[in-house]
Amino acid sequence: MSLGTWRMRGPAARRGVEEALALGYRCVDTATGYGNERDVGAGIRASGIERGDLLVVTKFPEEDAGRERETLLRSLDLLGVDHLDLWLVHGPLDPDGSLAVWERFVEAREAGLVRAIGVSNFLPTQVDDLVARSGVVPAVNQVAFGPRLLDPVLARHHAALGIVVQGHSPFSENDLWHPVLRAAAGHHGRSVHQILLRWHLEHGVPAVAKAASPAHLAANLTAHEFTLAPAEVEAIDRIADDAWKGPAR
Ligand SMILES: NC(=O)c1ccc[n+]([C@@H]2O[C@H](COP(=O)([O-])OP(=O)(O)OC[C@H]3O[C@@H](n4cnc5c(N)ncnc54)[C@H](OP(=O)(O)O)[C@@H]3O)[C@@H](O)[C@H]2O)c1
């Protein structure tokens, strides 16, 4: 599981990253647009974890197209690392625009500045276009993911191309009060948050979850410690089809 850092800033971001790494997180997700790469880098250094044991991910703001290399060098400088493990295009542009950015991404990978390159918030058709025109398949597409957002077309498409679907916003994009999730939580003696993270794992989708509270950070790691029965996974999958709109007010 990746530690999401959107809206974490300043000393709180540094402490949050340090705390998460001390608890066992090994992948940190940030973005140029979050304005916190310096704080995330400080947290990484404060943790004392070897660079080789960490995955550092940041995202290039597509609106900065044309300034890819300088943006990447600034991200590396702020994070205090000499390479990224994964660099993502934060969102799609028109086909020509995405291709131009992607070509710079390929150059960065060939230069050894990033280990892997991917995209975020791309539709399968936008991925197809990029691959057809560049011949280079993204390693990852980071998309909002959850029961309501389950997209079998995207899942099959990305699996066929070998693209890892990474799920961002596992809590903020989901119905934390949904009765099916609450029933599973009660059955397993877990929180709805833990059930959602486990459901991501059952789908083979690594989650990018943000938590600043040490209790939340620790609780989220335990999603690896239990499993959901296939019938429970199917029941949660069906949330996408139901008409439940939230708790009675
Ligand atoms: N690629 C993209 O376009 C994109 C877009 C959005 C997000 N992301 C990435 O995905 C990450 C996560 O998404 P998000 O920031 O929208 O939020 P999220 O992970 O869906 O939800 C975070 C919220 O859930 C709370 N929380 C976490 N664990 C909990 C637990 N076990 N019990 C109760 N509450 C818990 C957090 O509280 P505390 O903070 O108080 O612990 C925080 O308020 C982002 O930080 C970012 O890295 C990427």
mmCIF file of C-alpha atoms and ligand atoms in Angstrom:
data_model
loop_
_atom_site.group_PDB
_atom_site.id
_atom_site.type_symbol
_atom_site.label_atom_id
_atom_site.label_comp_id
_atom_site.label_asym_id
_atom_site.label_seq_id
_atom_site.Cartn_x
_atom_site.Cartn_y
_atom_site.Cartn_z
ATOM 1 C CA MET A 1 0.000 0.000 0.000
ATOM 2 C CA SER A 2 1.198 3.503 -0.814
ATOM 3 C CA LEU A 3 1.042 6.415 1.565
ATOM 4 C CA GLY A 4 -0.964 9.199 -0.080
ATOM 5 C CA THR A 5 0.164 12.704 0.834
ATOM 6 C CA TRP A 6 -2.325 15.019 -0.855
ATOM 7 C CA ARG A 7 -3.151 17.964 1.464
ATOM 8 C CA MET A 8 -0.307 17.068 3.833
ATOM 9 C CA ARG A 9 1.965 20.055 4.185
ATOM 10 C CA GLY A 10 4.865 21.378 6.246
ATOM 11 C CA PRO A 11 5.988 19.729 9.495
ATOM 12 C CA ALA A 12 2.799 17.617 9.572
ATOM 13 C CA ALA A 13 3.749 16.088 6.209
ATOM 14 C CA ARG A 14 7.301 15.438 7.337
ATOM 15 C CA ARG A 15 6.083 13.794 10.558
ATOM 16 C CA GLY A 16 3.383 11.811 8.730
ATOM 17 C CA VAL A 17 5.841 10.365 6.231
ATOM 18 C CA GLU A 18 8.398 9.574 8.934
ATOM 19 C CA GLU A 19 5.728 7.922 11.087
ATOM 20 C CA ALA A 20 4.369 5.883 8.175
ATOM 21 C CA LEU A 21 7.808 4.628 7.192
ATOM 22 C CA ALA A 22 8.547 3.697 10.824
ATOM 23 C CA LEU A 23 5.319 1.653 10.853
ATOM 24 C CA GLY A 24 6.296 -0.251 7.709
ATOM 25 C CA TYR A 25 5.045 1.717 4.686
ATOM 26 C CA ARG A 26 7.580 1.565 1.885
ATOM 27 C CA CYS A 27 5.877 3.475 -0.933
ATOM 28 C CA VAL A 28 5.204 7.228 -0.779
ATOM 29 C CA ASP A 29 2.959 8.978 -3.297
ATOM 30 C CA THR A 30 3.205 12.711 -3.905
ATOM 31 C CA ALA A 31 2.828 15.099 -6.831
ATOM 32 C CA THR A 32 4.346 18.361 -7.986
ATOM 33 C CA GLY A 33 0.845 19.790 -7.630
ATOM 34 C CA TYR A 34 0.623 18.893 -3.931
ATOM 35 C CA GLY A 35 3.364 21.422 -3.132
ATOM 36 C CA ASN A 36 4.824 19.123 -0.482
ATOM 37 C CA GLU A 37 7.729 17.347 -2.160
ATOM 38 C CA ARG A 38 10.271 19.101 0.087
ATOM 39 C CA ASP A 39 8.354 18.002 3.222
ATOM 40 C CA VAL A 40 7.920 14.458 1.912
ATOM 41 C CA GLY A 41 11.658 14.318 1.195
ATOM 42 C CA ALA A 42 12.425 15.549 4.714
ATOM 43 C CA GLY A 43 10.212 12.791 6.136
ATOM 44 C CA ILE A 44 11.981 10.176 4.030
ATOM 45 C CA ARG A 45 15.398 11.329 5.245
ATOM 46 C CA ALA A 46 14.239 11.546 8.873
ATOM 47 C CA SER A 47 13.027 7.938 8.689
ATOM 48 C CA GLY A 48 16.539 6.634 8.122
ATOM 49 C CA ILE A 49 15.169 3.980 5.744
ATOM 50 C CA GLU A 50 17.605 3.052 2.972
ATOM 51 C CA ARG A 51 16.674 4.623 -0.356
ATOM 52 C CA GLY A 52 16.840 1.213 -2.009
ATOM 53 C CA ASP A 53 14.090 -0.058 0.288
ATOM 54 C CA LEU A 54 11.658 2.705 -0.708
ATOM 55 C CA LEU A 55 9.447 3.451 -3.674
ATOM 56 C CA VAL A 56 9.152 7.174 -4.328
ATOM 57 C CA VAL A 57 6.376 8.267 -6.676
ATOM 58 C CA THR A 58 5.534 11.746 -7.911
ATOM 59 C CA LYS A 59 3.337 13.155 -10.651
ATOM 60 C CA PHE A 60 3.940 15.673 -13.384
ATOM 61 C CA PRO A 61 1.223 18.336 -13.743
ATOM 62 C CA GLU A 62 0.073 18.012 -17.335
ATOM 63 C CA GLU A 63 -0.528 21.764 -17.478
ATOM 64 C CA ASP A 64 3.285 22.147 -17.244
ATOM 65 C CA ALA A 65 3.717 20.403 -20.607
ATOM 66 C CA GLY A 66 6.908 21.601 -22.265
ATOM 67 C CA ARG A 67 8.726 21.860 -18.914
ATOM 68 C CA GLU A 68 9.035 18.136 -18.177
ATOM 69 C CA ARG A 69 12.777 17.923 -17.564
ATOM 70 C CA GLU A 70 13.039 21.015 -15.363
ATOM 71 C CA THR A 71 9.984 19.888 -13.382
ATOM 72 C CA LEU A 72 11.498 16.441 -12.884
ATOM 73 C CA LEU A 73 14.872 17.845 -11.789
ATOM 74 C CA ARG A 74 13.074 20.108 -9.321
ATOM 75 C CA SER A 75 11.066 17.147 -7.949
ATOM 76 C CA LEU A 76 14.273 15.152 -7.477
ATOM 77 C CA ASP A 77 15.922 18.108 -5.760
ATOM 78 C CA LEU A 78 12.957 18.771 -3.434
ATOM 79 C CA LEU A 79 12.566 15.082 -2.585
ATOM 80 C CA GLY A 80 16.326 14.729 -2.077
ATOM 81 C CA VAL A 81 16.647 11.667 -4.305
ATOM 82 C CA ASP A 82 18.641 10.998 -7.471
ATOM 83 C CA HIS A 83 15.876 9.036 -9.190
ATOM 84 C CA LEU A 84 12.165 8.333 -8.894
ATOM 85 C CA ASP A 85 10.762 4.824 -8.800
ATOM 86 C CA LEU A 86 7.661 5.925 -10.670
ATOM 87 C CA TRP A 87 6.789 9.178 -12.461
ATOM 88 C CA LEU A 88 3.167 9.663 -13.484
ATOM 89 C CA VAL A 89 1.507 12.046 -15.912
ATOM 90 C CA HIS A 90 -1.070 13.475 -13.495
ATOM 91 C CA GLY A 91 -3.840 13.656 -16.071
ATOM 92 C CA PRO A 92 -4.491 13.367 -19.793
ATOM 93 C CA LEU A 93 -4.197 16.159 -22.360
ATOM 94 C CA ASP A 94 -5.467 16.002 -25.917
ATOM 95 C CA PRO A 95 -3.787 13.139 -27.854
ATOM 96 C CA ASP A 96 -0.971 15.303 -29.291
ATOM 97 C CA GLY A 97 -0.346 16.910 -25.904
ATOM 98 C CA SER A 98 -0.229 13.621 -24.032
ATOM 99 C CA LEU A 99 2.115 12.142 -26.641
ATOM 100 C CA ALA A 100 4.550 15.079 -26.385
ATOM 101 C CA VAL A 101 4.676 14.743 -22.576
ATOM 102 C CA TRP A 102 5.021 10.968 -22.829
ATOM 103 C CA GLU A 103 8.019 11.237 -25.169
ATOM 104 C CA ARG A 104 9.801 13.333 -22.538
ATOM 105 C CA PHE A 105 8.872 10.705 -19.931
ATOM 106 C CA VAL A 106 10.474 7.995 -22.067
ATOM 107 C CA GLU A 107 13.635 10.120 -22.337
ATOM 108 C CA ALA A 108 13.727 10.560 -18.554
ATOM 109 C CA ARG A 109 13.502 6.805 -18.089
ATOM 110 C CA GLU A 110 16.237 6.207 -20.650
ATOM 111 C CA ALA A 111 18.403 8.764 -18.824
ATOM 112 C CA GLY A 112 17.976 6.770 -15.590
ATOM 113 C CA LEU A 113 16.211 9.608 -13.775
ATOM 114 C CA VAL A 114 13.087 7.481 -13.267
ATOM 115 C CA ARG A 115 12.793 3.711 -13.025
ATOM 116 C CA ALA A 116 9.254 3.451 -14.376
ATOM 117 C CA ILE A 117 6.771 5.768 -16.068
ATOM 118 C CA GLY A 118 3.003 5.761 -15.948
ATOM 119 C CA VAL A 119 -0.143 7.817 -16.196
ATOM 120 C CA SER A 120 -3.008 8.830 -13.960
ATOM 121 C CA ASN A 121 -6.706 9.363 -14.606
ATOM 122 C CA PHE A 122 -6.402 8.073 -18.192
ATOM 123 C CA LEU A 123 -9.316 6.281 -19.883
ATOM 124 C CA PRO A 124 -8.570 3.054 -21.758
ATOM 125 C CA THR A 125 -9.063 4.894 -25.071
ATOM 126 C CA GLN A 126 -6.511 7.509 -24.016
ATOM 127 C CA VAL A 127 -4.060 4.771 -23.055
ATOM 128 C CA ASP A 128 -4.644 3.057 -26.409
ATOM 129 C CA ASP A 129 -3.919 6.244 -28.254
ATOM 130 C CA LEU A 130 -0.705 6.849 -26.304
ATOM 131 C CA VAL A 131 0.508 3.298 -26.840
ATOM 132 C CA ALA A 132 -0.374 3.278 -30.543
ATOM 133 C CA ARG A 133 1.489 6.519 -31.156
ATOM 134 C CA SER A 134 4.509 5.982 -28.878
ATOM 135 C CA GLY A 135 4.890 2.204 -28.757
ATOM 136 C CA VAL A 136 5.500 2.528 -25.002
ATOM 137 C CA VAL A 137 3.034 1.029 -22.523
ATOM 138 C CA PRO A 138 2.601 2.854 -19.181
ATOM 139 C CA ALA A 139 3.618 0.721 -16.207
ATOM 140 C CA VAL A 140 0.758 2.093 -14.099
ATOM 141 C CA ASN A 141 -2.515 3.989 -14.413
ATOM 142 C CA GLN A 142 -3.454 5.559 -11.078
ATOM 143 C CA VAL A 143 -7.225 6.101 -11.010
ATOM 144 C CA ALA A 144 -9.915 6.728 -8.418
ATOM 145 C CA PHE A 145 -11.062 3.280 -7.370
ATOM 146 C CA GLY A 146 -13.780 1.806 -5.228
ATOM 147 C CA PRO A 147 -16.984 -0.225 -5.376
ATOM 148 C CA ARG A 148 -18.927 2.537 -7.140
ATOM 149 C CA LEU A 149 -16.047 3.085 -9.566
ATOM 150 C CA LEU A 150 -15.378 -0.558 -10.389
ATOM 151 C CA ASP A 151 -14.840 -0.671 -14.152
ATOM 152 C CA PRO A 152 -14.483 -4.188 -15.584
ATOM 153 C CA VAL A 153 -13.693 -2.759 -19.026
ATOM 154 C CA LEU A 154 -10.727 -0.815 -17.681
ATOM 155 C CA ALA A 155 -9.605 -3.801 -15.583
ATOM 156 C CA ARG A 156 -9.624 -6.194 -18.571
ATOM 157 C CA HIS A 157 -8.030 -3.643 -20.870
ATOM 158 C CA HIS A 158 -5.181 -2.835 -18.475
ATOM 159 C CA ALA A 159 -4.609 -6.504 -17.577
ATOM 160 C CA ALA A 160 -4.241 -7.339 -21.275
ATOM 161 C CA LEU A 161 -1.571 -4.647 -21.660
ATOM 162 C CA GLY A 162 0.151 -5.491 -18.367
ATOM 163 C CA ILE A 163 -0.678 -2.091 -16.845
ATOM 164 C CA VAL A 164 -0.991 -2.032 -13.051
ATOM 165 C CA VAL A 165 -4.159 -0.258 -11.895
ATOM 166 C CA GLN A 166 -3.348 1.722 -8.764
ATOM 167 C CA GLY A 167 -6.394 2.966 -6.800
ATOM 168 C CA HIS A 168 -6.298 6.451 -5.334
ATOM 169 C CA SER A 169 -8.767 7.938 -2.820
ATOM 170 C CA PRO A 170 -9.960 4.621 -1.348
ATOM 171 C CA PHE A 171 -11.998 6.416 1.335
ATOM 172 C CA SER A 172 -12.906 9.841 0.015
ATOM 173 C CA GLU A 173 -14.361 8.377 -3.188
ATOM 174 C CA ASN A 174 -16.407 5.719 -1.401
ATOM 175 C CA ASP A 175 -19.611 5.272 0.604
ATOM 176 C CA LEU A 176 -18.249 4.652 4.066
ATOM 177 C CA TRP A 177 -21.800 4.201 5.411
ATOM 178 C CA HIS A 178 -22.885 1.643 2.849
ATOM 179 C CA PRO A 179 -24.678 -1.232 4.662
ATOM 180 C CA VAL A 180 -22.801 -3.928 2.724
ATOM 181 C CA LEU A 181 -19.465 -2.468 3.840
ATOM 182 C CA ARG A 182 -20.694 -2.050 7.389
ATOM 183 C CA ALA A 183 -21.935 -5.634 7.497
ATOM 184 C CA ALA A 184 -18.527 -6.903 6.315
ATOM 185 C CA ALA A 185 -16.814 -4.681 8.890
ATOM 186 C CA GLY A 186 -19.009 -6.099 11.664
ATOM 187 C CA HIS A 187 -18.435 -9.662 10.501
ATOM 188 C CA HIS A 188 -14.644 -9.315 10.500
ATOM 189 C CA GLY A 189 -14.366 -7.017 13.508
ATOM 190 C CA ARG A 190 -12.668 -4.426 11.270
ATOM 191 C CA SER A 191 -13.419 -0.858 10.255
ATOM 192 C CA VAL A 192 -15.062 0.002 6.939
ATOM 193 C CA HIS A 193 -11.733 1.585 5.935
ATOM 194 C CA GLN A 194 -9.945 -1.729 6.481
ATOM 195 C CA ILE A 195 -12.659 -3.582 4.530
ATOM 196 C CA LEU A 196 -12.264 -1.188 1.603
ATOM 197 C CA LEU A 197 -8.487 -1.594 1.553
ATOM 198 C CA ARG A 198 -8.843 -5.384 1.720
ATOM 199 C CA TRP A 199 -11.348 -5.246 -1.153
ATOM 200 C CA HIS A 200 -8.734 -3.368 -3.218
ATOM 201 C CA LEU A 201 -6.248 -6.155 -2.510
ATOM 202 C CA GLU A 202 -8.804 -8.827 -3.474
ATOM 203 C CA HIS A 203 -9.004 -7.071 -6.854
ATOM 204 C CA GLY A 204 -5.205 -6.915 -7.156
ATOM 205 C CA VAL A 205 -5.338 -3.116 -7.017
ATOM 206 C CA PRO A 206 -2.734 -1.485 -4.775
ATOM 207 C CA ALA A 207 -4.356 1.398 -2.904
ATOM 208 C CA VAL A 208 -2.925 4.859 -2.383
ATOM 209 C CA ALA A 209 -4.430 5.811 0.973
ATOM 210 C CA LYS A 210 -3.807 9.015 2.884
ATOM 211 C CA ALA A 211 -3.692 8.986 6.670
ATOM 212 C CA ALA A 212 -2.079 11.488 8.979
ATOM 213 C CA SER A 213 -3.195 9.947 12.249
ATOM 214 C CA PRO A 214 -0.813 7.260 13.559
ATOM 215 C CA ALA A 215 -3.817 5.112 14.532
ATOM 216 C CA HIS A 216 -5.186 5.269 10.976
ATOM 217 C CA LEU A 217 -1.753 4.584 9.477
ATOM 218 C CA ALA A 218 -1.370 1.466 11.592
ATOM 219 C CA ALA A 219 -4.958 0.282 11.028
ATOM 220 C CA ASN A 220 -4.604 0.536 7.257
ATOM 221 C CA LEU A 221 -1.548 -1.717 7.185
ATOM 222 C CA THR A 222 -3.604 -4.538 8.703
ATOM 223 C CA ALA A 223 -5.570 -4.927 5.461
ATOM 224 C CA HIS A 224 -2.875 -7.498 4.627
ATOM 225 C CA GLU A 225 -3.769 -9.567 7.693
ATOM 226 C CA PHE A 226 -7.204 -10.891 6.738
ATOM 227 C CA THR A 227 -9.148 -11.904 3.650
ATOM 228 C CA LEU A 228 -12.673 -11.419 2.331
ATOM 229 C CA ALA A 229 -14.667 -14.415 1.139
ATOM 230 C CA PRO A 230 -15.468 -14.429 -2.609
ATOM 231 C CA ALA A 231 -19.163 -13.866 -1.788
ATOM 232 C CA GLU A 232 -18.257 -10.772 0.240
ATOM 233 C CA VAL A 233 -16.140 -9.411 -2.607
ATOM 234 C CA GLU A 234 -19.041 -9.987 -5.021
ATOM 235 C CA ALA A 235 -21.494 -8.270 -2.652
ATOM 236 C CA ILE A 236 -19.199 -5.229 -2.428
ATOM 237 C CA ASP A 237 -18.734 -5.258 -6.215
ATOM 238 C CA ARG A 238 -22.520 -5.041 -6.600
ATOM 239 C CA ILE A 239 -22.558 -1.708 -4.720
ATOM 240 C CA ALA A 240 -21.880 -0.221 -8.159
ATOM 241 C CA ASP A 241 -25.325 -1.388 -9.306
ATOM 242 C CA ASP A 242 -27.485 -0.456 -6.345
ATOM 243 C CA ALA A 243 -29.517 2.656 -5.737
ATOM 244 C CA TRP A 244 -28.418 3.285 -2.138
ATOM 245 C CA LYS A 245 -27.671 6.987 -1.858
ATOM 246 C CA GLY A 246 -26.434 7.307 1.688
ATOM 247 C CA PRO A 247 -27.641 7.042 5.289
ATOM 248 C CA ALA A 248 -31.122 8.376 6.136
ATOM 249 C CA ARG A 249 -30.884 11.982 7.311
HETATM 250 N N1 LIG B 1 -3.754 10.684 -9.148
HETATM 251 C C1 LIG B 1 -4.668 11.532 -8.727
HETATM 252 O O1 LIG B 1 -5.248 12.333 -9.483
HETATM 253 C C2 LIG B 1 -5.046 11.518 -7.274
HETATM 254 C C3 LIG B 1 -6.229 12.154 -6.867
HETATM 255 C C4 LIG B 1 -6.571 12.103 -5.510
HETATM 256 C C5 LIG B 1 -5.730 11.438 -4.616
HETATM 257 N N2 LIG B 1 -4.564 10.842 -5.051
HETATM 258 C C6 LIG B 1 -3.650 10.148 -4.111
HETATM 259 O O2 LIG B 1 -4.427 9.266 -3.319
HETATM 260 C C7 LIG B 1 -4.223 9.593 -1.952
HETATM 261 C C8 LIG B 1 -5.443 9.241 -1.108
HETATM 262 O O3 LIG B 1 -6.596 9.944 -1.531
HETATM 263 P P1 LIG B 1 -7.253 11.102 -0.658
HETATM 264 O O4 LIG B 1 -6.181 11.996 -0.161
HETATM 265 O O5 LIG B 1 -8.350 11.626 -1.505
HETATM 266 O O6 LIG B 1 -7.876 10.439 0.613
HETATM 267 P P2 LIG B 1 -8.308 8.993 1.143
HETATM 268 O O7 LIG B 1 -7.093 8.158 1.330
HETATM 269 O O8 LIG B 1 -9.405 8.438 0.293
HETATM 270 O O9 LIG B 1 -8.915 9.423 2.549
HETATM 271 C C9 LIG B 1 -8.139 10.110 3.498
HETATM 272 C C10 LIG B 1 -9.019 10.391 4.709
HETATM 273 O O10 LIG B 1 -9.357 9.153 5.327
HETATM 274 C C11 LIG B 1 -8.982 9.201 6.702
HETATM 275 N N3 LIG B 1 -8.542 7.858 7.103
HETATM 276 C C12 LIG B 1 -7.480 7.174 6.635
HETATM 277 N N4 LIG B 1 -7.403 5.952 7.192
HETATM 278 C C13 LIG B 1 -8.448 5.860 8.065
HETATM 279 C C14 LIG B 1 -8.896 4.861 8.956
HETATM 280 N N5 LIG B 1 -8.275 3.680 9.058
HETATM 281 N N6 LIG B 1 -10.012 5.117 9.716
HETATM 282 C C15 LIG B 1 -10.657 6.306 9.611
HETATM 283 N N7 LIG B 1 -10.281 7.301 8.770
HETATM 284 C C16 LIG B 1 -9.175 7.082 8.009
HETATM 285 C C17 LIG B 1 -7.855 10.219 6.785
HETATM 286 O O11 LIG B 1 -7.792 10.752 8.087
HETATM 287 P P3 LIG B 1 -6.408 11.267 8.766
HETATM 288 O O12 LIG B 1 -5.635 11.966 7.692
HETATM 289 O O13 LIG B 1 -6.890 12.150 9.869
HETATM 290 O O14 LIG B 1 -5.662 10.068 9.288
HETATM 291 C C18 LIG B 1 -8.305 11.236 5.756
HETATM 292 O O15 LIG B 1 -9.267 12.117 6.310
HETATM 293 C C19 LIG B 1 -3.876 11.090 -1.980
HETATM 294 O O16 LIG B 1 -3.313 11.520 -0.764
HETATM 295 C C20 LIG B 1 -2.958 11.132 -3.170
HETATM 296 O O17 LIG B 1 -1.661 10.679 -2.813
HETATM 297 C C21 LIG B 1 -4.226 10.856 -6.368
#
